[in-house]
């Protein structure tokens, strides 16, 4: 009884797997009696022993298996690309940031080398909560290089949010208090937070409070952040009042200052106790 059922099932399997697999150039192997592929000359059928009986079932010849594998790889690459695109559209809050990549960058420039090293050594930087402070005058390429870092990490599927305080303030403007907290918490779901152009937001009590909250939450999360700003380092290092001090102190503690727009980059890099980060960025840590 069971044998009959099994027979029936096997018969169906046989029909299903052997049906339609024969193509014009295919031929029977005289020795084995199995169907061979006319293209790659490997088996398109194999013998299976089941409950003491031998059955012939279809299988993939080499070229069909290769084709399937190619198809699978293509599909995977497409999915991967789509995933990166989604991450970019969530993480890059300004369309212009999309074009800021190391491919378009003069990587012989010292600051670009630091930025590249930051990406290469990101896992160490992440563990140390080490960020960067790109400071210098307008038009010196701070945003561009910060964008290069953001894009390079997003390409590696590391969640990055690149935004600015005006954008954050704008988003918060329309929210109720519970949603505000949720929004603020969402900023720390990103492995790296890049805040572009700090200091262009209007210096009101509300703004300062919000800027402080964002920086303080980030600081407490232990995750790295990158700030770009036109504010001069001596001001960041010696804030005029307590409200600015509590913001700048946290930034100075976690972010290695990198000067843009001057001649003597190296002397400006890394003040305070950032020896490890400094060594990594300048390449002194590289084992040759
Ligand atoms: Zn074949």
PDB file of C-alpha atoms and ligand atoms in Angstrom:
ATOM      1  CA  UNK A   1       0.000   0.000   0.000  1.00  0.00           C
ATOM      2  CA  UNK A   2       2.652   2.488   1.126  1.00  0.00           C
ATOM      3  CA  UNK A   3       4.895   1.268  -1.653  1.00  0.00           C
ATOM      4  CA  UNK A   4       2.192   2.143  -4.173  1.00  0.00           C
ATOM      5  CA  UNK A   5       1.880   5.646  -2.817  1.00  0.00           C
ATOM      6  CA  UNK A   6       5.635   6.134  -2.800  1.00  0.00           C
ATOM      7  CA  UNK A   7       5.782   4.822  -6.353  1.00  0.00           C
ATOM      8  CA  UNK A   8       3.149   7.291  -7.389  1.00  0.00           C
ATOM      9  CA  UNK A   9       5.011  10.188  -5.786  1.00  0.00           C
ATOM     10  CA  UNK A  10       8.323   9.137  -7.287  1.00  0.00           C
ATOM     11  CA  UNK A  11       6.751   8.811 -10.699  1.00  0.00           C
ATOM     12  CA  UNK A  12       5.435  12.325 -10.425  1.00  0.00           C
ATOM     13  CA  UNK A  13       8.820  13.609  -9.293  1.00  0.00           C
ATOM     14  CA  UNK A  14      10.433  11.897 -12.232  1.00  0.00           C
ATOM     15  CA  UNK A  15       8.013  13.416 -14.660  1.00  0.00           C
ATOM     16  CA  UNK A  16       8.348  16.833 -13.141  1.00  0.00           C
ATOM     17  CA  UNK A  17      12.121  16.848 -13.080  1.00  0.00           C
ATOM     18  CA  UNK A  18      12.697  15.227 -16.441  1.00  0.00           C
ATOM     19  CA  UNK A  19       9.977  16.969 -18.304  1.00  0.00           C
ATOM     20  CA  UNK A  20      11.097  19.686 -20.610  1.00  0.00           C
ATOM     21  CA  UNK A  21      14.738  19.606 -19.625  1.00  0.00           C
ATOM     22  CA  UNK A  22      15.838  18.235 -22.969  1.00  0.00           C
ATOM     23  CA  UNK A  23      17.113  20.786 -25.397  1.00  0.00           C
ATOM     24  CA  UNK A  24      18.073  20.468 -29.059  1.00  0.00           C
ATOM     25  CA  UNK A  25      21.774  19.722 -28.556  1.00  0.00           C
ATOM     26  CA  UNK A  26      21.298  17.406 -25.597  1.00  0.00           C
ATOM     27  CA  UNK A  27      22.064  13.734 -26.062  1.00  0.00           C
ATOM     28  CA  UNK A  28      21.899  10.446 -24.250  1.00  0.00           C
ATOM     29  CA  UNK A  29      25.081   9.030 -22.811  1.00  0.00           C
ATOM     30  CA  UNK A  30      25.274   5.548 -24.198  1.00  0.00           C
ATOM     31  CA  UNK A  31      27.084   4.123 -21.191  1.00  0.00           C
ATOM     32  CA  UNK A  32      24.849   5.462 -18.423  1.00  0.00           C
ATOM     33  CA  UNK A  33      21.671   6.137 -20.354  1.00  0.00           C
ATOM     34  CA  UNK A  34      21.486   9.579 -18.774  1.00  0.00           C
ATOM     35  CA  UNK A  35      20.696  12.830 -20.538  1.00  0.00           C
ATOM     36  CA  UNK A  36      23.784  14.994 -21.181  1.00  0.00           C
ATOM     37  CA  UNK A  37      23.929  18.716 -21.832  1.00  0.00           C
ATOM     38  CA  UNK A  38      24.868  19.533 -25.420  1.00  0.00           C
ATOM     39  CA  UNK A  39      26.617  22.714 -24.240  1.00  0.00           C
ATOM     40  CA  UNK A  40      28.762  21.744 -21.273  1.00  0.00           C
ATOM     41  CA  UNK A  41      28.680  17.940 -21.701  1.00  0.00           C
ATOM     42  CA  UNK A  42      27.821  17.223 -18.102  1.00  0.00           C
ATOM     43  CA  UNK A  43      24.886  15.252 -16.755  1.00  0.00           C
ATOM     44  CA  UNK A  44      21.368  16.634 -16.829  1.00  0.00           C
ATOM     45  CA  UNK A  45      20.048  13.580 -15.045  1.00  0.00           C
ATOM     46  CA  UNK A  46      21.176  11.395 -12.227  1.00  0.00           C
ATOM     47  CA  UNK A  47      20.221   8.076 -10.750  1.00  0.00           C
ATOM     48  CA  UNK A  48      18.677   7.938  -7.326  1.00  0.00           C
ATOM     49  CA  UNK A  49      18.187   4.835  -5.305  1.00  0.00           C
ATOM     50  CA  UNK A  50      15.033   4.895  -3.236  1.00  0.00           C
ATOM     51  CA  UNK A  51      13.427   1.981  -1.386  1.00  0.00           C
ATOM     52  CA  UNK A  52      15.561  -0.386  -3.373  1.00  0.00           C
ATOM     53  CA  UNK A  53      14.547   1.002  -6.697  1.00  0.00           C
ATOM     54  CA  UNK A  54      16.566   3.068  -9.055  1.00  0.00           C
ATOM     55  CA  UNK A  55      15.036   6.220 -10.411  1.00  0.00           C
ATOM     56  CA  UNK A  56      16.269   8.762 -12.881  1.00  0.00           C
ATOM     57  CA  UNK A  57      15.742  12.376 -11.875  1.00  0.00           C
ATOM     58  CA  UNK A  58      16.753  15.651 -13.437  1.00  0.00           C
ATOM     59  CA  UNK A  59      19.700  17.634 -12.135  1.00  0.00           C
ATOM     60  CA  UNK A  60      21.570  20.760 -13.079  1.00  0.00           C
ATOM     61  CA  UNK A  61      24.314  20.447 -15.640  1.00  0.00           C
ATOM     62  CA  UNK A  62      27.375  22.630 -15.102  1.00  0.00           C
ATOM     63  CA  UNK A  63      26.318  25.483 -17.362  1.00  0.00           C
ATOM     64  CA  UNK A  64      22.829  25.592 -15.852  1.00  0.00           C
ATOM     65  CA  UNK A  65      24.309  25.625 -12.343  1.00  0.00           C
ATOM     66  CA  UNK A  66      26.658  28.439 -13.331  1.00  0.00           C
ATOM     67  CA  UNK A  67      23.813  30.382 -14.856  1.00  0.00           C
ATOM     68  CA  UNK A  68      21.770  29.950 -11.697  1.00  0.00           C
ATOM     69  CA  UNK A  69      24.695  31.057  -9.534  1.00  0.00           C
ATOM     70  CA  UNK A  70      25.228  34.153 -11.714  1.00  0.00           C
ATOM     71  CA  UNK A  71      21.560  34.940 -11.444  1.00  0.00           C
ATOM     72  CA  UNK A  72      21.715  34.549  -7.661  1.00  0.00           C
ATOM     73  CA  UNK A  73      24.796  36.796  -7.404  1.00  0.00           C
ATOM     74  CA  UNK A  74      23.167  39.419  -9.600  1.00  0.00           C
ATOM     75  CA  UNK A  75      20.065  39.342  -7.458  1.00  0.00           C
ATOM     76  CA  UNK A  76      22.141  39.652  -4.304  1.00  0.00           C
ATOM     77  CA  UNK A  77      24.095  42.593  -5.740  1.00  0.00           C
ATOM     78  CA  UNK A  78      20.826  44.295  -6.677  1.00  0.00           C
ATOM     79  CA  UNK A  79      19.400  43.797  -3.202  1.00  0.00           C
ATOM     80  CA  UNK A  80      22.612  45.067  -1.692  1.00  0.00           C
ATOM     81  CA  UNK A  81      22.546  48.181  -3.855  1.00  0.00           C
ATOM     82  CA  UNK A  82      18.916  48.779  -2.973  1.00  0.00           C
ATOM     83  CA  UNK A  83      19.726  48.443   0.712  1.00  0.00           C
ATOM     84  CA  UNK A  84      22.545  50.995   0.409  1.00  0.00           C
ATOM     85  CA  UNK A  85      20.266  53.346  -1.535  1.00  0.00           C
ATOM     86  CA  UNK A  86      17.666  53.106   1.219  1.00  0.00           C
ATOM     87  CA  UNK A  87      20.283  53.769   3.867  1.00  0.00           C
ATOM     88  CA  UNK A  88      21.544  56.766   1.916  1.00  0.00           C
ATOM     89  CA  UNK A  89      18.137  58.278   1.439  1.00  0.00           C
ATOM     90  CA  UNK A  90      17.482  57.914   5.161  1.00  0.00           C
ATOM     91  CA  UNK A  91      20.919  59.092   6.226  1.00  0.00           C
ATOM     92  CA  UNK A  92      21.859  61.887   3.859  1.00  0.00           C
ATOM     93  CA  UNK A  93      19.483  64.721   4.583  1.00  0.00           C
ATOM     94  CA  UNK A  94      20.643  66.892   1.729  1.00  0.00           C
ATOM     95  CA  UNK A  95      20.716  65.742  -1.891  1.00  0.00           C
ATOM     96  CA  UNK A  96      24.058  67.460  -2.471  1.00  0.00           C
ATOM     97  CA  UNK A  97      25.688  65.128   0.072  1.00  0.00           C
ATOM     98  CA  UNK A  98      25.171  62.235  -2.358  1.00  0.00           C
ATOM     99  CA  UNK A  99      27.951  63.478  -4.582  1.00  0.00           C
ATOM    100  CA  UNK A 100      30.516  63.886  -1.814  1.00  0.00           C
ATOM    101  CA  UNK A 101      32.677  60.820  -2.338  1.00  0.00           C
ATOM    102  CA  UNK A 102      36.368  60.010  -2.085  1.00  0.00           C
ATOM    103  CA  UNK A 103      36.327  59.235  -5.811  1.00  0.00           C
ATOM    104  CA  UNK A 104      35.778  62.926  -6.458  1.00  0.00           C
ATOM    105  CA  UNK A 105      38.263  64.019  -3.869  1.00  0.00           C
ATOM    106  CA  UNK A 106      41.904  65.031  -4.100  1.00  0.00           C
ATOM    107  CA  UNK A 107      43.158  62.332  -1.780  1.00  0.00           C
ATOM    108  CA  UNK A 108      46.719  63.601  -1.756  1.00  0.00           C
ATOM    109  CA  UNK A 109      45.537  66.407   0.510  1.00  0.00           C
ATOM    110  CA  UNK A 110      46.413  65.828   4.127  1.00  0.00           C
ATOM    111  CA  UNK A 111      42.889  66.248   5.503  1.00  0.00           C
ATOM    112  CA  UNK A 112      41.547  63.838   2.905  1.00  0.00           C
ATOM    113  CA  UNK A 113      44.088  61.283   4.067  1.00  0.00           C
ATOM    114  CA  UNK A 114      42.883  61.713   7.645  1.00  0.00           C
ATOM    115  CA  UNK A 115      39.293  61.298   6.509  1.00  0.00           C
ATOM    116  CA  UNK A 116      40.124  58.125   4.597  1.00  0.00           C
ATOM    117  CA  UNK A 117      41.987  56.706   7.577  1.00  0.00           C
ATOM    118  CA  UNK A 118      39.002  57.514   9.760  1.00  0.00           C
ATOM    119  CA  UNK A 119      36.866  55.326   7.501  1.00  0.00           C
ATOM    120  CA  UNK A 120      39.458  52.547   7.289  1.00  0.00           C
ATOM    121  CA  UNK A 121      39.832  52.448  11.064  1.00  0.00           C
ATOM    122  CA  UNK A 122      36.199  53.116  11.810  1.00  0.00           C
ATOM    123  CA  UNK A 123      35.690  50.100  14.051  1.00  0.00           C
ATOM    124  CA  UNK A 124      38.429  51.337  16.386  1.00  0.00           C
ATOM    125  CA  UNK A 125      37.081  54.881  16.222  1.00  0.00           C
ATOM    126  CA  UNK A 126      33.605  53.580  16.957  1.00  0.00           C
ATOM    127  CA  UNK A 127      34.776  51.597  19.941  1.00  0.00           C
ATOM    128  CA  UNK A 128      36.587  54.617  21.335  1.00  0.00           C
ATOM    129  CA  UNK A 129      33.626  56.895  20.550  1.00  0.00           C
ATOM    130  CA  UNK A 130      36.145  58.997  18.668  1.00  0.00           C
ATOM    131  CA  UNK A 131      34.736  61.724  16.463  1.00  0.00           C
ATOM    132  CA  UNK A 132      36.147  64.544  14.377  1.00  0.00           C
ATOM    133  CA  UNK A 133      35.823  68.293  14.499  1.00  0.00           C
ATOM    134  CA  UNK A 134      36.336  69.847  11.079  1.00  0.00           C
ATOM    135  CA  UNK A 135      36.856  73.540  11.698  1.00  0.00           C
ATOM    136  CA  UNK A 136      37.942  76.418   9.495  1.00  0.00           C
ATOM    137  CA  UNK A 137      36.556  79.102   7.245  1.00  0.00           C
ATOM    138  CA  UNK A 138      33.716  78.776   4.748  1.00  0.00           C
ATOM    139  CA  UNK A 139      34.586  77.050   1.499  1.00  0.00           C
ATOM    140  CA  UNK A 140      37.509  75.017   2.721  1.00  0.00           C
ATOM    141  CA  UNK A 141      35.930  71.635   2.039  1.00  0.00           C
ATOM    142  CA  UNK A 142      34.819  70.607   5.533  1.00  0.00           C
ATOM    143  CA  UNK A 143      31.324  69.539   4.492  1.00  0.00           C
ATOM    144  CA  UNK A 144      32.683  67.795   1.434  1.00  0.00           C
ATOM    145  CA  UNK A 145      35.094  65.615   3.399  1.00  0.00           C
ATOM    146  CA  UNK A 146      32.526  64.891   6.111  1.00  0.00           C
ATOM    147  CA  UNK A 147      30.199  63.805   3.284  1.00  0.00           C
ATOM    148  CA  UNK A 148      32.928  61.575   1.851  1.00  0.00           C
ATOM    149  CA  UNK A 149      33.201  59.813   5.214  1.00  0.00           C
ATOM    150  CA  UNK A 150      29.407  59.465   5.444  1.00  0.00           C
ATOM    151  CA  UNK A 151      29.096  57.998   1.952  1.00  0.00           C
ATOM    152  CA  UNK A 152      32.044  55.644   2.370  1.00  0.00           C
ATOM    153  CA  UNK A 153      30.591  54.226   5.598  1.00  0.00           C
ATOM    154  CA  UNK A 154      27.104  53.956   4.101  1.00  0.00           C
ATOM    155  CA  UNK A 155      28.632  51.970   1.240  1.00  0.00           C
ATOM    156  CA  UNK A 156      29.822  49.568   3.938  1.00  0.00           C
ATOM    157  CA  UNK A 157      26.255  49.489   5.270  1.00  0.00           C
ATOM    158  CA  UNK A 158      27.172  51.336   8.448  1.00  0.00           C
ATOM    159  CA  UNK A 159      24.226  53.560   9.454  1.00  0.00           C
ATOM    160  CA  UNK A 160      25.212  57.220   9.216  1.00  0.00           C
ATOM    161  CA  UNK A 161      23.044  60.292   9.598  1.00  0.00           C
ATOM    162  CA  UNK A 162      24.369  63.494   8.092  1.00  0.00           C
ATOM    163  CA  UNK A 163      22.269  66.460   9.081  1.00  0.00           C
ATOM    164  CA  UNK A 164      22.507  69.950  10.548  1.00  0.00           C
ATOM    165  CA  UNK A 165      21.085  71.793  13.528  1.00  0.00           C
ATOM    166  CA  UNK A 166      18.703  73.883  11.389  1.00  0.00           C
ATOM    167  CA  UNK A 167      17.319  70.605   9.993  1.00  0.00           C
ATOM    168  CA  UNK A 168      17.018  69.055  13.440  1.00  0.00           C
ATOM    169  CA  UNK A 169      15.345  72.199  14.803  1.00  0.00           C
ATOM    170  CA  UNK A 170      13.015  72.260  11.859  1.00  0.00           C
ATOM    171  CA  UNK A 171      12.017  68.635  12.381  1.00  0.00           C
ATOM    172  CA  UNK A 172      11.468  69.201  16.101  1.00  0.00           C
ATOM    173  CA  UNK A 173       9.385  72.299  15.466  1.00  0.00           C
ATOM    174  CA  UNK A 174       6.287  70.384  14.457  1.00  0.00           C
ATOM    175  CA  UNK A 175       6.437  67.706  17.143  1.00  0.00           C
ATOM    176  CA  UNK A 176       4.772  67.179  20.493  1.00  0.00           C
ATOM    177  CA  UNK A 177       6.940  66.472  23.476  1.00  0.00           C
ATOM    178  CA  UNK A 178       6.676  62.661  23.354  1.00  0.00           C
ATOM    179  CA  UNK A 179       7.484  62.668  19.655  1.00  0.00           C
ATOM    180  CA  UNK A 180      10.333  65.063  20.265  1.00  0.00           C
ATOM    181  CA  UNK A 181      11.985  62.621  22.618  1.00  0.00           C
ATOM    182  CA  UNK A 182      11.472  59.848  20.137  1.00  0.00           C
ATOM    183  CA  UNK A 183      12.989  61.929  17.372  1.00  0.00           C
ATOM    184  CA  UNK A 184      15.982  62.852  19.518  1.00  0.00           C
ATOM    185  CA  UNK A 185      16.469  59.204  20.473  1.00  0.00           C
ATOM    186  CA  UNK A 186      16.311  58.221  16.811  1.00  0.00           C
ATOM    187  CA  UNK A 187      19.446  60.281  16.135  1.00  0.00           C
ATOM    188  CA  UNK A 188      21.423  57.891  18.297  1.00  0.00           C
ATOM    189  CA  UNK A 189      20.310  54.824  16.426  1.00  0.00           C
ATOM    190  CA  UNK A 190      22.878  55.824  13.810  1.00  0.00           C
ATOM    191  CA  UNK A 191      26.368  54.483  14.331  1.00  0.00           C
ATOM    192  CA  UNK A 192      27.806  57.806  13.186  1.00  0.00           C
ATOM    193  CA  UNK A 193      26.148  61.194  13.436  1.00  0.00           C
ATOM    194  CA  UNK A 194      27.493  63.983  11.252  1.00  0.00           C
ATOM    195  CA  UNK A 195      26.305  67.484  12.063  1.00  0.00           C
ATOM    196  CA  UNK A 196      27.177  69.903   9.342  1.00  0.00           C
ATOM    197  CA  UNK A 197      27.830  73.574   9.851  1.00  0.00           C
ATOM    198  CA  UNK A 198      27.332  73.946  13.584  1.00  0.00           C
ATOM    199  CA  UNK A 199      26.967  77.590  14.535  1.00  0.00           C
ATOM    200  CA  UNK A 200      24.819  78.789  11.650  1.00  0.00           C
ATOM    201  CA  UNK A 201      21.643  78.246  13.693  1.00  0.00           C
ATOM    202  CA  UNK A 202      20.330  81.316  15.487  1.00  0.00           C
ATOM    203  CA  UNK A 203      21.688  81.646  18.966  1.00  0.00           C
ATOM    204  CA  UNK A 204      18.457  81.638  20.949  1.00  0.00           C
ATOM    205  CA  UNK A 205      17.859  80.056  24.321  1.00  0.00           C
ATOM    206  CA  UNK A 206      15.710  77.378  22.711  1.00  0.00           C
ATOM    207  CA  UNK A 207      18.309  76.621  20.051  1.00  0.00           C
ATOM    208  CA  UNK A 208      21.126  76.375  22.560  1.00  0.00           C
ATOM    209  CA  UNK A 209      19.039  74.058  24.701  1.00  0.00           C
ATOM    210  CA  UNK A 210      18.301  71.798  21.733  1.00  0.00           C
ATOM    211  CA  UNK A 211      21.891  71.792  20.507  1.00  0.00           C
ATOM    212  CA  UNK A 212      22.984  70.887  24.011  1.00  0.00           C
ATOM    213  CA  UNK A 213      20.445  68.053  24.233  1.00  0.00           C
ATOM    214  CA  UNK A 214      21.549  66.548  20.922  1.00  0.00           C
ATOM    215  CA  UNK A 215      25.253  66.773  21.766  1.00  0.00           C
ATOM    216  CA  UNK A 216      24.777  65.593  25.334  1.00  0.00           C
ATOM    217  CA  UNK A 217      22.658  62.595  24.302  1.00  0.00           C
ATOM    218  CA  UNK A 218      25.215  61.683  21.694  1.00  0.00           C
ATOM    219  CA  UNK A 219      28.012  62.085  24.185  1.00  0.00           C
ATOM    220  CA  UNK A 220      26.245  59.842  26.672  1.00  0.00           C
ATOM    221  CA  UNK A 221      25.538  57.223  24.004  1.00  0.00           C
ATOM    222  CA  UNK A 222      29.290  56.786  23.572  1.00  0.00           C
ATOM    223  CA  UNK A 223      28.859  56.721  19.799  1.00  0.00           C
ATOM    224  CA  UNK A 224      31.082  58.880  17.597  1.00  0.00           C
ATOM    225  CA  UNK A 225      30.043  62.104  15.924  1.00  0.00           C
ATOM    226  CA  UNK A 226      31.559  64.489  13.429  1.00  0.00           C
ATOM    227  CA  UNK A 227      31.002  68.223  13.572  1.00  0.00           C
ATOM    228  CA  UNK A 228      31.856  70.719  10.868  1.00  0.00           C
ATOM    229  CA  UNK A 229      31.932  74.367  11.854  1.00  0.00           C
ATOM    230  CA  UNK A 230      33.212  77.833  11.004  1.00  0.00           C
ATOM    231  CA  UNK A 231      33.647  78.568  14.683  1.00  0.00           C
ATOM    232  CA  UNK A 232      37.316  79.051  15.465  1.00  0.00           C
ATOM    233  CA  UNK A 233      39.047  76.521  17.684  1.00  0.00           C
ATOM    234  CA  UNK A 234      40.105  79.077  20.293  1.00  0.00           C
ATOM    235  CA  UNK A 235      36.440  79.968  20.779  1.00  0.00           C
ATOM    236  CA  UNK A 236      35.462  76.316  20.983  1.00  0.00           C
ATOM    237  CA  UNK A 237      38.244  75.818  23.499  1.00  0.00           C
ATOM    238  CA  UNK A 238      37.357  78.944  25.513  1.00  0.00           C
ATOM    239  CA  UNK A 239      33.602  79.430  25.323  1.00  0.00           C
ATOM    240  CA  UNK A 240      32.185  82.813  26.287  1.00  0.00           C
ATOM    241  CA  UNK A 241      29.578  81.457  28.704  1.00  0.00           C
ATOM    242  CA  UNK A 242      28.436  78.387  30.539  1.00  0.00           C
ATOM    243  CA  UNK A 243      25.732  77.487  28.021  1.00  0.00           C
ATOM    244  CA  UNK A 244      28.226  77.272  25.194  1.00  0.00           C
ATOM    245  CA  UNK A 245      30.833  75.686  27.431  1.00  0.00           C
ATOM    246  CA  UNK A 246      28.720  72.636  28.213  1.00  0.00           C
ATOM    247  CA  UNK A 247      28.209  72.060  24.476  1.00  0.00           C
ATOM    248  CA  UNK A 248      31.753  72.742  23.331  1.00  0.00           C
ATOM    249  CA  UNK A 249      33.385  70.817  26.175  1.00  0.00           C
ATOM    250  CA  UNK A 250      31.652  67.620  25.108  1.00  0.00           C
ATOM    251  CA  UNK A 251      32.599  68.168  21.494  1.00  0.00           C
ATOM    252  CA  UNK A 252      36.211  68.906  22.364  1.00  0.00           C
ATOM    253  CA  UNK A 253      36.377  65.820  24.507  1.00  0.00           C
ATOM    254  CA  UNK A 254      35.121  63.434  21.822  1.00  0.00           C
ATOM    255  CA  UNK A 255      36.108  65.033  18.534  1.00  0.00           C
ATOM    256  CA  UNK A 256      39.630  65.381  17.219  1.00  0.00           C
ATOM    257  CA  UNK A 257      40.045  68.883  15.758  1.00  0.00           C
ATOM    258  CA  UNK A 258      41.145  68.984  12.141  1.00  0.00           C
ATOM    259  CA  UNK A 259      41.870  72.419  10.724  1.00  0.00           C
ATOM    260  CA  UNK A 260      40.754  73.351   7.228  1.00  0.00           C
ATOM    261  CA  UNK A 261      42.181  76.177   5.205  1.00  0.00           C
ATOM    262  CA  UNK A 262      45.662  76.662   6.570  1.00  0.00           C
ATOM    263  CA  UNK A 263      49.155  75.493   5.859  1.00  0.00           C
ATOM    264  CA  UNK A 264      50.164  73.684   8.968  1.00  0.00           C
ATOM    265  CA  UNK A 265      47.575  70.909   9.272  1.00  0.00           C
ATOM    266  CA  UNK A 266      49.638  68.551  11.309  1.00  0.00           C
ATOM    267  CA  UNK A 267      50.292  70.915  14.193  1.00  0.00           C
ATOM    268  CA  UNK A 268      46.555  71.552  14.394  1.00  0.00           C
ATOM    269  CA  UNK A 269      45.633  67.912  14.529  1.00  0.00           C
ATOM    270  CA  UNK A 270      44.886  66.368  17.850  1.00  0.00           C
ATOM    271  CA  UNK A 271      45.076  68.416  20.954  1.00  0.00           C
ATOM    272  CA  UNK A 272      44.784  66.924  24.392  1.00  0.00           C
ATOM    273  CA  UNK A 273      44.726  63.252  25.149  1.00  0.00           C
ATOM    274  CA  UNK A 274      43.969  61.770  21.794  1.00  0.00           C
ATOM    275  CA  UNK A 275      47.224  60.047  21.120  1.00  0.00           C
ATOM    276  CA  UNK A 276      45.753  56.830  19.749  1.00  0.00           C
ATOM    277  CA  UNK A 277      43.344  58.568  17.402  1.00  0.00           C
ATOM    278  CA  UNK A 278      46.097  60.938  16.323  1.00  0.00           C
ATOM    279  CA  UNK A 279      48.433  58.079  15.538  1.00  0.00           C
ATOM    280  CA  UNK A 280      45.764  56.316  13.518  1.00  0.00           C
ATOM    281  CA  UNK A 281      44.833  59.391  11.514  1.00  0.00           C
ATOM    282  CA  UNK A 282      48.410  60.344  10.753  1.00  0.00           C
ATOM    283  CA  UNK A 283      49.276  56.748   9.908  1.00  0.00           C
ATOM    284  CA  UNK A 284      51.893  56.455  12.655  1.00  0.00           C
ATOM    285  CA  UNK A 285      49.999  53.436  13.922  1.00  0.00           C
ATOM    286  CA  UNK A 286      50.250  51.523  10.651  1.00  0.00           C
ATOM    287  CA  UNK A 287      52.284  48.373  10.840  1.00  0.00           C
ATOM    288  CA  UNK A 288      54.477  48.173   7.769  1.00  0.00           C
TER     289      UNK A 288
HETATM  290 ZN1  LIG B   1      25.023  22.502 -19.636  1.00  0.00          ZN
END
